[in-house]
PDB file of C-alpha atoms in Angstrom:
ATOM      1  CA  MET A   1     -81.764  16.317  27.791  1.00  0.00           C
ATOM      2  CA  GLU A   2     -80.903  14.034  30.631  1.00  0.00           C
ATOM      3  CA  ALA A   3     -83.727  13.320  33.054  1.00  0.00           C
ATOM      4  CA  PHE A   4     -81.776  14.421  36.135  1.00  0.00           C
ATOM      5  CA  LYS A   5     -81.533  17.964  34.725  1.00  0.00           C
ATOM      6  CA  LEU A   6     -85.295  18.094  34.336  1.00  0.00           C
ATOM      7  CA  VAL A   7     -85.702  16.904  37.929  1.00  0.00           C
ATOM      8  CA  ASN A   8     -83.161  19.451  39.207  1.00  0.00           C
ATOM      9  CA  PHE A   9     -84.963  22.220  37.317  1.00  0.00           C
ATOM     10  CA  LYS A  10     -88.373  21.185  38.671  1.00  0.00           C
ATOM     11  CA  ASN A  11     -86.983  21.099  42.226  1.00  0.00           C
ATOM     12  CA  GLU A  12     -85.381  24.524  41.915  1.00  0.00           C
ATOM     13  CA  TYR A  13     -88.109  26.444  40.068  1.00  0.00           C
ATOM     14  CA  ASN A  14     -91.215  24.388  40.895  1.00  0.00           C
ATOM     15  CA  THR A  15     -92.067  24.230  37.190  1.00  0.00           C
ATOM     16  CA  ASN A  16     -91.027  22.214  34.156  1.00  0.00           C
ATOM     17  CA  MET A  17     -88.024  23.070  32.008  1.00  0.00           C
ATOM     18  CA  PRO A  18     -89.335  25.366  29.234  1.00  0.00           C
ATOM     19  CA  ILE A  19     -88.448  23.089  26.331  1.00  0.00           C
ATOM     20  CA  VAL A  20     -90.525  23.992  23.271  1.00  0.00           C
ATOM     21  CA  ARG A  21     -90.169  20.438  22.015  1.00  0.00           C
ATOM     22  CA  SER A  22     -87.818  17.481  22.054  1.00  0.00           C
ATOM     23  CA  ILE A  23     -86.889  15.966  18.716  1.00  0.00           C
ATOM     24  CA  GLU A  24     -86.185  12.237  18.692  1.00  0.00           C
ATOM     25  CA  GLY A  25     -86.313   9.216  16.428  1.00  0.00           C
ATOM     26  CA  SER A  26     -87.013   9.717  12.734  1.00  0.00           C
ATOM     27  CA  GLU A  27     -87.595  13.463  13.156  1.00  0.00           C
ATOM     28  CA  CYS A  28     -84.174  13.784  14.784  1.00  0.00           C
ATOM     29  CA  GLU A  29     -82.625  11.768  11.963  1.00  0.00           C
ATOM     30  CA  ALA A  30     -84.238  14.138   9.429  1.00  0.00           C
ATOM     31  CA  VAL A  31     -82.853  17.189  11.258  1.00  0.00           C
ATOM     32  CA  CYS A  32     -79.402  15.567  11.284  1.00  0.00           C
ATOM     33  CA  ARG A  33     -79.572  14.795   7.568  1.00  0.00           C
ATOM     34  CA  SER A  34     -80.488  18.420   6.820  1.00  0.00           C
ATOM     35  CA  LEU A  35     -77.741  19.722   9.093  1.00  0.00           C
ATOM     36  CA  PHE A  36     -75.133  17.375   7.641  1.00  0.00           C
ATOM     37  CA  ARG A  37     -76.186  18.215   4.077  1.00  0.00           C
ATOM     38  CA  SER A  38     -75.791  21.944   4.830  1.00  0.00           C
ATOM     39  CA  TRP A  39     -72.332  21.332   6.300  1.00  0.00           C
ATOM     40  CA  HIS A  40     -71.229  18.886   3.562  1.00  0.00           C
ATOM     41  CA  VAL A  41     -70.636  15.916   5.839  1.00  0.00           C
ATOM     42  CA  ASN A  42     -72.086  12.424   5.698  1.00  0.00           C
ATOM     43  CA  THR A  43     -71.470  10.990   9.152  1.00  0.00           C
ATOM     44  CA  LEU A  44     -71.249  12.018  12.789  1.00  0.00           C
ATOM     45  CA  GLU A  45     -67.533  11.344  12.690  1.00  0.00           C
ATOM     46  CA  GLU A  46     -67.104  13.711   9.726  1.00  0.00           C
ATOM     47  CA  PHE A  47     -69.199  16.351  11.489  1.00  0.00           C
ATOM     48  CA  PHE A  48     -67.170  16.207  14.704  1.00  0.00           C
ATOM     49  CA  GLU A  49     -63.924  16.169  12.710  1.00  0.00           C
ATOM     50  CA  LYS A  50     -65.056  19.313  10.874  1.00  0.00           C
ATOM     51  CA  GLU A  51     -66.001  20.885  14.199  1.00  0.00           C
ATOM     52  CA  GLU A  52     -62.577  20.077  15.642  1.00  0.00           C
ATOM     53  CA  GLN A  53     -60.631  21.325  12.613  1.00  0.00           C
ATOM     54  CA  GLU A  54     -62.654  24.226  11.222  1.00  0.00           C
ATOM     55  CA  PHE A  55     -64.686  25.875  13.964  1.00  0.00           C
ATOM     56  CA  VAL A  56     -63.283  29.174  15.252  1.00  0.00           C
ATOM     57  CA  LEU A  57     -62.504  29.609  18.953  1.00  0.00           C
ATOM     58  CA  LEU A  58     -63.878  32.738  20.621  1.00  0.00           C
ATOM     59  CA  ASP A  59     -60.795  33.553  22.688  1.00  0.00           C
ATOM     60  CA  ASP A  60     -62.416  36.134  24.943  1.00  0.00           C
ATOM     61  CA  ILE A  61     -65.568  34.153  25.767  1.00  0.00           C
ATOM     62  CA  ASN A  62     -65.930  31.180  28.103  1.00  0.00           C
ATOM     63  CA  ALA A  63     -69.234  29.606  29.120  1.00  0.00           C
ATOM     64  CA  GLU A  64     -67.948  29.091  32.671  1.00  0.00           C
ATOM     65  CA  ASP A  65     -67.449  32.829  33.201  1.00  0.00           C
ATOM     66  CA  GLU A  66     -69.789  34.529  35.643  1.00  0.00           C
ATOM     67  CA  ASP A  67     -70.726  37.162  33.038  1.00  0.00           C
ATOM     68  CA  PHE A  68     -71.239  34.741  30.115  1.00  0.00           C
ATOM     69  CA  ASP A  69     -73.909  36.156  27.813  1.00  0.00           C
ATOM     70  CA  TRP A  70     -75.362  34.472  24.716  1.00  0.00           C
ATOM     71  CA  ASN A  71     -76.276  37.842  23.206  1.00  0.00           C
ATOM     72  CA  LYS A  72     -72.589  38.785  23.382  1.00  0.00           C
ATOM     73  CA  VAL A  73     -71.679  35.507  21.663  1.00  0.00           C
ATOM     74  CA  PHE A  74     -74.102  36.138  18.811  1.00  0.00           C
ATOM     75  CA  ASN A  75     -73.051  39.785  18.459  1.00  0.00           C
ATOM     76  CA  SER A  76     -69.363  38.880  18.349  1.00  0.00           C
ATOM     77  CA  ILE A  77     -69.849  36.411  15.506  1.00  0.00           C
ATOM     78  CA  GLY A  78     -72.448  38.402  13.599  1.00  0.00           C
ATOM     79  CA  ILE A  79     -75.366  36.019  13.900  1.00  0.00           C
ATOM     80  CA  PRO A  80     -78.844  37.516  14.325  1.00  0.00           C
ATOM     81  CA  VAL A  81     -80.485  36.318  17.522  1.00  0.00           C
ATOM     82  CA  PRO A  82     -82.928  33.551  16.557  1.00  0.00           C
ATOM     83  CA  ASN A  83     -86.359  32.983  18.042  1.00  0.00           C
ATOM     84  CA  GLU A  84     -85.616  29.320  18.722  1.00  0.00           C
ATOM     85  CA  VAL A  85     -82.413  27.341  19.167  1.00  0.00           C
ATOM     86  CA  PHE A  86     -81.800  23.633  18.767  1.00  0.00           C
ATOM     87  CA  ILE A  87     -79.551  22.019  21.373  1.00  0.00           C
ATOM     88  CA  ASN A  88     -77.651  18.796  20.749  1.00  0.00           C
ATOM     89  CA  PHE A  89     -76.184  17.272  23.900  1.00  0.00           C
ATOM     90  CA  GLU A  90     -74.324  14.292  22.588  1.00  0.00           C
ATOM     91  CA  ARG A  91     -74.422  12.461  19.293  1.00  0.00           C
ATOM     92  CA  PHE A  92     -77.612  13.883  17.798  1.00  0.00           C
ATOM     93  CA  ASN A  93     -79.732  11.121  19.355  1.00  0.00           C
ATOM     94  CA  SER A  94     -82.141  13.777  20.589  1.00  0.00           C
ATOM     95  CA  ILE A  95     -82.339  17.523  20.153  1.00  0.00           C
ATOM     96  CA  ASP A  96     -84.139  19.948  22.451  1.00  0.00           C
ATOM     97  CA  VAL A  97     -85.647  23.146  21.082  1.00  0.00           C
ATOM     98  CA  PHE A  98     -85.822  26.235  23.292  1.00  0.00           C
ATOM     99  CA  LEU A  99     -86.969  29.778  22.799  1.00  0.00           C
ATOM    100  CA  PHE A 100     -83.748  31.769  22.701  1.00  0.00           C
ATOM    101  CA  LYS A 101     -84.817  33.914  25.661  1.00  0.00           C
ATOM    102  CA  ASP A 102     -85.431  30.800  27.794  1.00  0.00           C
ATOM    103  CA  PHE A 103     -82.168  29.228  26.648  1.00  0.00           C
ATOM    104  CA  CYS A 104     -80.308  32.352  27.791  1.00  0.00           C
ATOM    105  CA  LYS A 105     -82.197  32.642  31.065  1.00  0.00           C
ATOM    106  CA  TYR A 106     -81.719  29.002  32.044  1.00  0.00           C
ATOM    107  CA  PHE A 107     -78.397  28.226  30.380  1.00  0.00           C
ATOM    108  CA  ASP A 108     -76.805  27.269  33.717  1.00  0.00           C
ATOM    109  CA  ASP A 109     -79.566  24.685  34.169  1.00  0.00           C
ATOM    110  CA  ILE A 110     -79.160  23.347  30.614  1.00  0.00           C
ATOM    111  CA  TRP A 111     -75.368  23.128  30.207  1.00  0.00           C
ATOM    112  CA  TYR A 112     -73.355  21.547  33.013  1.00  0.00           C
ATOM    113  CA  PRO A 113     -69.621  22.380  33.040  1.00  0.00           C
ATOM    114  CA  ALA A 114     -67.283  19.389  33.058  1.00  0.00           C
ATOM    115  CA  ALA A 115     -70.099  17.149  31.803  1.00  0.00           C
ATOM    116  CA  ASP A 116     -71.622  18.581  28.620  1.00  0.00           C
ATOM    117  CA  ASP A 117     -70.417  19.313  25.119  1.00  0.00           C
ATOM    118  CA  ILE A 118     -73.289  20.929  23.213  1.00  0.00           C
ATOM    119  CA  GLU A 119     -73.989  22.257  19.756  1.00  0.00           C
ATOM    120  CA  VAL A 120     -76.413  25.155  19.360  1.00  0.00           C
ATOM    121  CA  PHE A 121     -77.982  25.923  15.974  1.00  0.00           C
ATOM    122  CA  ASP A 122     -81.274  26.988  14.435  1.00  0.00           C
ATOM    123  CA  ALA A 123     -83.553  25.713  11.689  1.00  0.00           C
ATOM    124  CA  SER A 124     -81.559  27.569   9.010  1.00  0.00           C
ATOM    125  CA  PHE A 125     -78.528  25.305   9.657  1.00  0.00           C
ATOM    126  CA  ASN A 126     -76.358  28.290   8.565  1.00  0.00           C
ATOM    127  CA  TRP A 127     -74.382  28.483  11.798  1.00  0.00           C
ATOM    128  CA  ILE A 128     -73.396  26.332  14.747  1.00  0.00           C
ATOM    129  CA  VAL A 129     -72.019  27.373  18.115  1.00  0.00           C
ATOM    130  CA  SER A 130     -70.287  24.653  20.098  1.00  0.00           C
ATOM    131  CA  VAL A 131     -69.726  24.823  23.852  1.00  0.00           C
ATOM    132  CA  LYS A 132     -67.186  22.362  25.219  1.00  0.00           C
ATOM    133  CA  HIS A 133     -67.381  20.795  28.679  1.00  0.00           C
ATOM    134  CA  TYR A 134     -64.550  23.088  29.828  1.00  0.00           C
ATOM    135  CA  GLY A 135     -66.367  26.241  28.658  1.00  0.00           C
ATOM    136  CA  ALA A 136     -64.606  26.983  25.365  1.00  0.00           C
ATOM    137  CA  VAL A 137     -66.960  28.414  22.747  1.00  0.00           C
ATOM    138  CA  HIS A 138     -66.357  27.672  19.052  1.00  0.00           C
ATOM    139  CA  TYR A 139     -68.457  28.582  16.036  1.00  0.00           C
ATOM    140  CA  ALA A 140     -68.782  28.236  12.293  1.00  0.00           C
ATOM    141  CA  LYS A 141     -71.015  29.878   9.709  1.00  0.00           C
ATOM    142  CA  ILE A 142     -71.812  28.845   6.168  1.00  0.00           C
TER     143      ILE A 142
END
C-alpha cells in the first residue's frame, strides 16, 4: 500500500492501518506463482488479459456507491466470507493482507476511487474480485 494512505489513516484514526502483514519480495513472488498456477496463466500480462476477458461484471454493484457492502458482493457471487483477504494494488509487487472485517470497515481508506485498481483474493486462490478505479466490480471463481 502506498505510504500516503498509511499517513492519511494515522492522521484520521490516530492509529496504524490494521494490516495483518505486507507480502513483498520472494514471498510475494511465491504467492503470485501459486495464484498464476491456479488460474492457468504464466505472466502478469496473461493474468490481466484473463481478467479483462473472463471476469464477470456485477452490474448492480459499484464500489463508489454510498451503500457499497463487501458482504453483499460475496453473497451475490456465492463466495464464503474469508477470515483474511489479500489485496493487490498494482502489479503484484506487494500484497497487503487484512482481516476481512477490517478490510470492510476501512475499505474507503484502502481503495481510492479514480486512482486504484485492486484485486482481492484469499489463500485458496479459488476466487478473485477485482475493483476498477471507476468502481466497477468484476469477479471470477475456479
